[in-house]
Short mmCIF file of C-alpha atoms and ligand atoms in Angstrom, two decimals:
data_model
loop_
_atom_site.label_atom_id
_atom_site.label_comp_id
_atom_site.label_asym_id
_atom_site.label_seq_id
_atom_site.Cartn_x
_atom_site.Cartn_y
_atom_site.Cartn_z
CA UNK A 1 33.35 -7.52 -3.85
CA UNK A 2 32.00 -10.95 -4.39
CA UNK A 3 28.32 -11.92 -3.79
CA UNK A 4 28.98 -13.68 -0.66
CA UNK A 5 30.38 -10.42 0.91
CA UNK A 6 27.19 -8.53 0.21
CA UNK A 7 25.41 -8.01 3.47
CA UNK A 8 22.23 -9.77 4.24
CA UNK A 9 19.35 -7.31 4.22
CA UNK A 10 17.37 -8.52 7.17
CA UNK A 11 14.31 -6.54 6.37
CA UNK A 12 13.99 -8.41 2.97
CA UNK A 13 13.60 -11.71 4.71
CA UNK A 14 10.31 -13.28 5.87
CA UNK A 15 10.90 -15.52 8.93
CA UNK A 16 11.27 -18.65 6.84
CA UNK A 17 13.90 -17.06 4.69
CA UNK A 18 15.80 -15.84 7.76
CA UNK A 19 15.64 -19.37 9.26
CA UNK A 20 17.17 -20.64 6.09
CA UNK A 21 20.00 -17.92 6.30
CA UNK A 22 20.69 -18.97 9.93
CA UNK A 23 20.71 -22.66 9.16
CA UNK A 24 23.14 -22.00 6.20
CA UNK A 25 25.48 -20.37 8.74
CA UNK A 26 25.16 -23.26 11.23
CA UNK A 27 22.73 -21.59 13.65
CA UNK A 28 19.49 -22.78 14.94
CA UNK A 29 16.34 -21.84 13.15
CA UNK A 30 14.49 -20.51 16.14
CA UNK A 31 16.73 -17.57 16.49
CA UNK A 32 14.79 -16.11 13.52
CA UNK A 33 11.80 -15.53 15.85
CA UNK A 34 14.03 -13.84 18.44
CA UNK A 35 15.46 -11.56 15.74
CA UNK A 36 12.06 -10.84 14.48
CA UNK A 37 10.91 -9.67 17.94
CA UNK A 38 13.92 -7.43 18.45
CA UNK A 39 13.63 -5.79 15.10
CA UNK A 40 9.97 -5.48 14.64
CA UNK A 41 8.48 -5.47 18.02
CA UNK A 42 11.22 -3.46 19.92
CA UNK A 43 12.61 -1.67 17.04
CA UNK A 44 16.12 -2.75 17.93
CA UNK A 45 18.42 -2.90 14.97
CA UNK A 46 21.79 -3.33 16.47
CA UNK A 47 22.71 -6.98 16.79
CA UNK A 48 24.88 -6.22 19.83
CA UNK A 49 21.84 -5.30 21.77
CA UNK A 50 19.95 -8.49 20.97
CA UNK A 51 20.91 -9.93 24.31
CA UNK A 52 19.10 -13.40 24.08
CA UNK A 53 21.06 -14.42 21.12
CA UNK A 54 24.30 -16.39 21.43
CA UNK A 55 27.33 -14.10 21.37
CA UNK A 56 28.73 -15.75 18.22
CA UNK A 57 25.41 -15.18 16.41
CA UNK A 58 25.48 -11.54 17.41
CA UNK A 59 28.96 -11.21 15.95
CA UNK A 60 28.00 -13.01 12.67
CA UNK A 61 25.00 -10.68 12.30
CA UNK A 62 27.12 -7.55 13.00
CA UNK A 63 29.60 -8.75 10.25
CA UNK A 64 27.23 -10.00 7.67
CA UNK A 65 23.71 -8.53 8.08
CA UNK A 66 22.25 -5.04 8.04
CA UNK A 67 18.86 -3.53 8.98
CA UNK A 68 18.68 -0.74 6.37
CA UNK A 69 16.09 1.69 7.28
CA UNK A 70 15.03 4.37 4.83
CA UNK A 71 16.58 7.68 5.78
CA UNK A 72 14.25 10.53 6.65
CA UNK A 73 14.71 13.40 4.26
CA UNK A 74 11.83 15.51 5.48
CA UNK A 75 8.77 15.43 7.61
CA UNK A 76 5.66 17.67 7.16
CA UNK A 77 2.77 18.02 9.64
CA UNK A 78 -0.68 18.88 8.50
CA UNK A 79 -3.14 21.15 10.53
CA UNK A 80 -5.23 17.85 10.86
CA UNK A 81 -2.46 15.93 12.32
CA UNK A 82 -1.53 13.91 9.26
CA UNK A 83 2.26 13.69 8.76
CA UNK A 84 3.96 13.06 5.46
CA UNK A 85 7.45 11.49 5.50
CA UNK A 86 9.79 11.74 2.61
CA UNK A 87 12.30 8.86 2.83
CA UNK A 88 15.53 8.48 0.91
CA UNK A 89 16.56 4.96 -0.24
CA UNK A 90 20.08 3.53 -0.69
CA UNK A 91 20.18 4.63 -4.37
CA UNK A 92 18.92 8.09 -3.45
CA UNK A 93 15.58 7.48 -4.85
CA UNK A 94 12.83 8.97 -2.82
CA UNK A 95 9.45 7.74 -1.61
CA UNK A 96 6.66 9.12 0.52
CA UNK A 97 4.76 7.54 3.41
CA UNK A 98 1.94 9.01 5.38
CA UNK A 99 0.92 8.76 9.02
CA UNK A 100 -2.86 9.35 9.65
CA UNK A 101 -3.65 9.49 13.36
CA UNK A 102 -7.15 8.73 14.88
CA UNK A 103 -9.27 7.43 11.91
CA UNK A 104 -10.06 6.19 14.70
CA UNK A 105 -7.03 3.79 14.51
CA UNK A 106 -3.46 4.99 13.88
CA UNK A 107 -2.86 4.22 10.18
CA UNK A 108 0.39 4.03 8.12
CA UNK A 109 0.05 4.58 4.42
CA UNK A 110 2.96 3.02 2.57
CA UNK A 111 4.43 2.91 -0.98
CA UNK A 112 5.27 -0.11 -3.00
CA UNK A 113 7.05 1.44 -5.97
CA UNK A 114 8.95 4.54 -6.78
CA UNK A 115 6.48 6.16 -9.12
CA UNK A 116 3.87 4.06 -10.81
CA UNK A 117 3.20 2.57 -14.25
CA UNK A 118 -0.59 2.94 -14.16
CA UNK A 119 -0.87 6.50 -15.17
CA UNK A 120 -4.44 7.09 -13.90
CA UNK A 121 -5.41 10.53 -15.26
CA UNK A 122 -6.10 12.21 -11.95
CA UNK A 123 -3.09 10.92 -9.89
CA UNK A 124 0.18 12.86 -9.55
CA UNK A 125 2.24 9.84 -8.81
CA UNK A 126 1.08 8.29 -12.15
CA UNK A 127 2.84 11.16 -13.94
CA UNK A 128 6.27 9.91 -12.77
CA UNK A 129 5.93 6.69 -14.62
CA UNK A 130 7.50 3.69 -12.99
CA UNK A 131 11.03 4.51 -11.69
CA UNK A 132 11.61 1.25 -9.90
CA UNK A 133 10.06 -1.48 -7.80
CA UNK A 134 10.62 -1.37 -3.96
CA UNK A 135 12.14 -4.36 -2.31
CA UNK A 136 10.25 -6.06 0.55
CA UNK A 137 12.73 -4.55 2.93
CA UNK A 138 12.02 -1.06 1.59
CA UNK A 139 8.27 -1.60 2.08
CA UNK A 140 8.57 -3.03 5.52
CA UNK A 141 11.31 -0.42 6.33
CA UNK A 142 8.71 2.34 5.93
CA UNK A 143 6.57 0.78 8.60
CA UNK A 144 9.44 0.34 10.94
CA UNK A 145 10.74 3.90 10.42
CA UNK A 146 7.12 5.33 10.85
CA UNK A 147 6.55 3.34 14.00
CA UNK A 148 9.85 4.84 15.36
CA UNK A 149 9.23 8.36 14.27
CA UNK A 150 5.75 8.60 15.66
CA UNK A 151 6.53 6.57 18.71
CA UNK A 152 4.25 3.53 17.98
CA UNK A 153 6.85 0.75 18.06
CA UNK A 154 5.23 -2.18 19.75
CA UNK A 155 1.73 -0.51 19.65
CA UNK A 156 -1.18 -1.34 17.36
CA UNK A 157 -1.66 0.41 14.12
CA UNK A 158 -3.28 -0.22 10.71
CA UNK A 159 -1.41 -0.39 7.41
CA UNK A 160 -2.78 0.65 4.06
CA UNK A 161 -0.91 -0.08 0.83
CA UNK A 162 -2.23 3.13 -0.75
CA UNK A 163 0.93 5.24 -1.11
CA UNK A 164 2.86 5.53 -4.29
CA UNK A 165 2.68 2.58 -6.78
CA UNK A 166 0.49 -0.27 -7.72
CA UNK A 167 1.13 -3.08 -5.04
CA UNK A 168 -0.01 -5.95 -7.36
CA UNK A 169 2.40 -4.78 -10.01
CA UNK A 170 5.21 -5.53 -7.52
CA UNK A 171 3.53 -8.74 -6.44
CA UNK A 172 6.30 -10.83 -4.93
CA UNK A 173 7.93 -8.14 -2.88
CA UNK A 174 4.44 -6.91 -1.65
CA UNK A 175 3.61 -10.50 -0.60
CA UNK A 176 6.92 -10.83 1.29
CA UNK A 177 6.18 -7.58 3.02
CA UNK A 178 2.75 -8.86 4.00
CA UNK A 179 4.21 -12.07 5.52
CA UNK A 180 6.58 -9.91 7.56
CA UNK A 181 3.98 -7.54 8.69
CA UNK A 182 1.67 -10.22 9.84
CA UNK A 183 4.22 -12.58 11.41
CA UNK A 184 3.31 -13.44 14.94
CA UNK A 185 6.88 -12.88 16.13
CA UNK A 186 7.10 -9.46 14.49
CA UNK A 187 4.69 -6.62 14.19
CA UNK A 188 1.90 -9.30 14.32
CA UNK A 189 -0.46 -7.03 12.48
CA UNK A 190 -3.75 -8.94 11.75
CA UNK A 191 -4.80 -9.15 8.17
CA UNK A 192 -7.98 -7.32 8.98
CA UNK A 193 -5.78 -4.29 9.92
CA UNK A 194 -4.13 -4.25 6.51
CA UNK A 195 -5.73 -2.86 3.31
CA UNK A 196 -4.25 -3.41 -0.13
CA UNK A 197 -5.56 -1.03 -2.69
CA UNK A 198 -5.18 -2.01 -6.36
CA UNK A 199 -5.96 -0.45 -9.69
CA UNK A 200 -7.67 -3.81 -10.45
CA UNK A 201 -5.50 -6.46 -12.11
CA UNK A 202 -7.61 -9.62 -12.30
CA UNK A 203 -4.93 -12.21 -12.64
CA UNK A 204 -2.97 -10.83 -9.57
CA UNK A 205 -6.24 -10.50 -7.62
CA UNK A 206 -7.00 -14.18 -8.41
CA UNK A 207 -3.57 -15.14 -7.23
CA UNK A 208 -3.94 -13.07 -4.17
CA UNK A 209 -7.12 -14.94 -3.34
CA UNK A 210 -4.99 -18.18 -3.00
CA UNK A 211 -2.41 -16.75 -0.58
CA UNK A 212 -2.43 -17.81 2.98
CA UNK A 213 -2.66 -14.14 4.11
CA UNK A 214 -5.59 -12.10 2.85
CA UNK A 215 -5.59 -8.39 3.65
CA UNK A 216 -8.66 -6.23 3.06
CA UNK A 217 -8.94 -5.47 -0.59
CA UNK A 218 -9.85 -2.17 -2.13
CA UNK A 219 -10.26 -1.93 -5.99
CA UNK A 220 -10.06 1.42 -7.73
CA UNK A 221 -12.95 1.38 -9.97
CA UNK A 222 -13.70 5.00 -10.65
CA UNK A 223 -16.30 4.55 -13.40
CA UNK A 224 -19.36 2.47 -14.04
CA UNK A 225 -18.54 1.69 -17.74
CA UNK A 226 -15.55 0.44 -19.53
CA UNK A 227 -15.51 3.48 -21.93
CA UNK A 228 -15.45 5.90 -19.24
CA UNK A 229 -13.01 3.97 -17.11
CA UNK A 230 -10.57 3.70 -20.05
CA UNK A 231 -10.31 7.57 -20.17
CA UNK A 232 -9.32 7.63 -16.49
CA UNK A 233 -7.43 4.37 -15.94
CA UNK A 234 -5.36 3.34 -18.90
CA UNK A 235 -5.08 -0.36 -17.73
CA UNK A 236 -8.96 -0.55 -18.21
CA UNK A 237 -8.20 -1.06 -21.88
CA UNK A 238 -6.68 -4.47 -20.98
CA UNK A 239 -9.06 -5.51 -18.23
CA UNK A 240 -12.88 -4.80 -18.35
CA UNK A 241 -14.96 -4.03 -15.37
CA UNK A 242 -16.89 -7.39 -15.79
CA UNK A 243 -13.42 -9.26 -15.42
CA UNK A 244 -12.74 -7.32 -12.20
CA UNK A 245 -16.19 -7.92 -10.66
CA UNK A 246 -16.02 -11.76 -11.70
CA UNK A 247 -12.60 -12.13 -9.95
CA UNK A 248 -13.88 -10.31 -6.94
CA UNK A 249 -16.85 -12.54 -6.64
CA UNK A 250 -14.52 -15.48 -6.47
CA UNK A 251 -12.30 -14.06 -3.68
CA UNK A 252 -12.55 -15.91 -0.42
CA UNK A 253 -13.89 -13.27 2.06
CA UNK A 254 -13.80 -13.47 5.79
CA UNK A 255 -17.05 -13.35 7.79
CA UNK A 256 -18.56 -9.79 7.79
CA UNK A 257 -15.92 -8.52 5.46
CA UNK A 258 -16.58 -6.59 2.27
CA UNK A 259 -14.53 -5.60 -0.79
CA UNK A 260 -14.12 -1.87 -1.09
CA UNK A 261 -14.57 -0.25 -4.42
CA UNK A 262 -12.87 3.15 -4.49
CA UNK A 263 -14.42 5.81 -6.66
CA UNK A 264 -12.65 9.17 -7.26
CA UNK A 265 -15.37 11.72 -7.83
CA UNK A 266 -14.56 14.14 -10.71
CA UNK A 267 -16.95 17.09 -11.33
CA UNK A 268 -18.86 16.55 -14.74
CA UNK A 269 -16.98 13.41 -15.55
CA UNK A 270 -18.18 10.48 -13.47
CA UNK A 271 -20.35 12.16 -10.80
CA UNK A 272 -23.81 12.00 -12.59
CA UNK A 273 -26.57 10.29 -10.77
CA UNK A 274 -27.02 7.86 -13.60
CA UNK A 275 -23.33 6.80 -12.95
CA UNK A 276 -24.26 6.21 -9.23
CA UNK A 277 -27.24 4.09 -10.29
CA UNK A 278 -25.08 2.11 -12.75
CA UNK A 279 -22.37 1.61 -10.17
CA UNK A 280 -24.91 0.28 -7.58
CA UNK A 281 -26.34 -2.14 -10.21
CA UNK A 282 -22.81 -3.42 -11.17
CA UNK A 283 -22.13 -4.23 -7.43
CA UNK A 284 -25.38 -5.96 -6.73
CA UNK A 285 -24.77 -9.49 -5.32
CA UNK A 286 -21.25 -8.68 -4.33
CA UNK A 287 -20.36 -8.27 -0.66
CA UNK A 288 -19.01 -4.69 -1.19
CA UNK A 289 -18.88 -1.14 -0.13
CA UNK A 290 -18.14 2.01 -2.06
CA UNK A 291 -15.69 4.51 -0.82
CA UNK A 292 -16.12 7.84 -2.55
CA UNK A 293 -12.97 9.89 -2.79
CA UNK A 294 -13.70 13.50 -3.79
CA UNK A 295 -10.87 14.48 -6.01
CA UNK A 296 -7.83 15.99 -4.33
CA UNK A 297 -7.01 18.79 -6.86
CA UNK A 298 -3.46 19.52 -7.86
CA UNK A 299 -1.72 21.76 -10.46
CA UNK A 300 -1.53 19.82 -13.68
CA UNK A 301 -4.50 17.59 -12.87
CA UNK A 302 -7.13 18.39 -15.50
CA UNK A 303 -10.16 17.69 -13.21
CA UNK A 304 -12.28 19.41 -10.59
CA UNK A 305 -13.65 18.15 -7.30
CA UNK A 306 -17.45 18.14 -7.40
CA UNK A 307 -19.46 20.51 -4.95
CA UNK A 308 -20.36 19.11 -1.50
CA UNK A 309 -24.05 18.97 -2.73
CA UNK A 310 -23.02 16.77 -5.78
CA UNK A 311 -21.06 14.50 -3.60
CA UNK A 312 -23.93 14.08 -1.10
CA UNK A 313 -26.42 13.51 -4.05
CA UNK A 314 -24.11 10.81 -5.57
CA UNK A 315 -23.71 9.10 -2.13
CA UNK A 316 -27.31 9.15 -1.47
CA UNK A 317 -28.30 7.80 -4.88
CA UNK A 318 -25.87 4.89 -4.30
CA UNK A 319 -27.34 4.15 -0.95
CA UNK A 320 -30.94 4.44 -2.24
CA UNK A 321 -29.95 1.68 -4.75
CA UNK A 322 -28.57 -0.70 -2.14
CA UNK A 323 -24.99 0.15 -1.98
CA UNK A 324 -22.94 0.60 1.36
CA UNK A 325 -21.33 3.93 0.97
CA UNK A 326 -18.85 5.99 2.72
CA UNK A 327 -17.05 9.31 1.67
CA UNK A 328 -13.37 9.51 2.43
CA UNK A 329 -12.36 12.46 4.41
CA UNK A 330 -9.42 14.09 2.80
CA UNK A 331 -6.57 14.24 5.24
CA UNK A 332 -3.29 16.22 4.94
CA UNK A 333 -4.29 18.19 1.84
CA UNK A 334 -2.29 21.22 2.97
CA UNK A 335 0.96 19.32 2.93
CA UNK A 336 0.12 17.34 -0.28
CA UNK A 337 -0.18 14.08 1.67
CA UNK A 338 -3.79 13.24 0.39
CA UNK A 339 -4.59 10.49 -2.03
CA UNK A 340 -2.96 10.92 -5.40
CA UNK A 341 -0.74 13.82 -4.23
CA UNK A 342 2.41 11.95 -3.63
CA UNK A 343 5.28 12.74 -6.04
CA UNK A 344 8.83 13.23 -5.41
CA UNK A 345 10.70 13.15 -8.71
CA UNK A 346 10.45 15.06 -11.90
CA UNK A 347 11.05 12.10 -14.16
CA UNK A 348 8.49 11.36 -16.81
CA UNK A 349 8.38 8.29 -18.93
CA UNK A 350 6.78 7.94 -22.37
CA UNK A 351 3.20 6.73 -22.47
CA UNK A 352 4.42 3.52 -24.05
CA UNK A 353 6.85 2.88 -21.17
CA UNK A 354 4.12 3.73 -18.68
CA UNK A 355 1.79 1.18 -20.29
CA UNK A 356 4.24 -1.61 -20.60
CA UNK A 357 2.93 -3.43 -17.55
CA UNK A 358 4.28 -6.90 -17.22
CA UNK A 359 2.06 -9.29 -15.53
N1 LIG B 401 -2.32 1.71 -7.16
C1 LIG B 401 -3.34 1.66 -6.09
C2 LIG B 401 -3.09 2.61 -4.91
C3 LIG B 401 -3.31 4.03 -5.28
S1 LIG B 401 -3.52 5.37 -4.19
C4 LIG B 401 -4.73 1.80 -6.69
O1 LIG B 401 -4.82 2.14 -7.76
O2 LIG B 401 -5.67 1.60 -5.91
C5 LIG B 401 -5.05 4.95 -3.40
C6 LIG B 401 -6.35 5.63 -4.08
O3 LIG B 401 -6.10 7.11 -4.39
C7 LIG B 401 -6.60 5.03 -5.36
O4 LIG B 401 -8.03 4.75 -5.46
C8 LIG B 401 -6.38 6.19 -6.38
O5 LIG B 401 -7.13 6.03 -7.63
C9 LIG B 401 -6.78 7.35 -5.54
N2 LIG B 401 -6.32 8.68 -6.08
C10 LIG B 401 -5.35 8.84 -7.02
N3 LIG B 401 -5.14 10.14 -7.30
C11 LIG B 401 -6.17 10.76 -6.54
C12 LIG B 401 -6.54 12.17 -6.43
N4 LIG B 401 -5.92 13.16 -7.08
N5 LIG B 401 -7.58 12.47 -5.58
C13 LIG B 401 -8.16 11.46 -4.96
N6 LIG B 401 -7.87 10.22 -4.98
C14 LIG B 401 -6.83 9.82 -5.78
#
């Protein structure tokens, strides 16, 4: 099969690219907006049903393009209403996405990689190593599939890039997905309704700050000193906390918006009140909030969740020292859908491979 015969993956294309693909086939560019509306707003994937398109274009699309949605392999529902979706991709690799209702918004948590190269010490996904990057279409496809399965097509919802993988380690595909998710002709999700969570890669955060679309940013800090952070987050050996704070200070922020710093609380490791005071000091002068995530324990993860009293004391100390604090309520723990619990393959990479992060 030659390259020209390979079908056009519609979900991989932001509107401008789709316009280019249409123009190359002799069609008017504005049809791209119509196609976006069918696919993303009405969840219609069969070109034959796109009734406002010229017949010839419908035929061309049917012959040359596909909307490849990830196939649903399984779906688990938690007692708290959270749902975990296991999706199978074209090459049979599997990823997970999570639907979290009523937080108070409806929220879709999506993955950007199969596995992850970051190998954070408390995260199950990190144990898989990086299996492969997801394409923009596979990222957007999760949102489309979730919207269909939970019946939210055309309705408002939030999206968090907090599933498997490090979104800024799959920068270009993640940005294409962001352009598609926010496009006014498609889902039209406002950037304020999207949160991208990153392990903290300063060059990529810097680049993100220059993009026309700025989602909310959450940075996984997890420790107030480089020495402790390096024990938990291997990439901390490359980028210091000071570099991360400096780049965050330069990020253009919308009015009233703050950068979130995530902090997984591990009993006896990073939950001392002295850690809270240091953390508050670090964030002084930055429009920020701290989101404490009490560890979701899992077999093979060598840490413990602190007691509720210890969590409260840590939160109170942070607040007393001027930080804005919230404690993340764990959702879907009974179905292993909570933060850090997503894992779908047994493959493990060597430590060297896991650390070979190309930026
Ligand atoms: N790569 C991104 C997204 C990771 S998942 C990042 O590093 O931010 C979102 C959050 O869940 C991160 O803050 C991550 O550190 C946290 N997390 C990972 N494992 C966890 C666990 N076992 N318990 C609680 N939070 C965890």
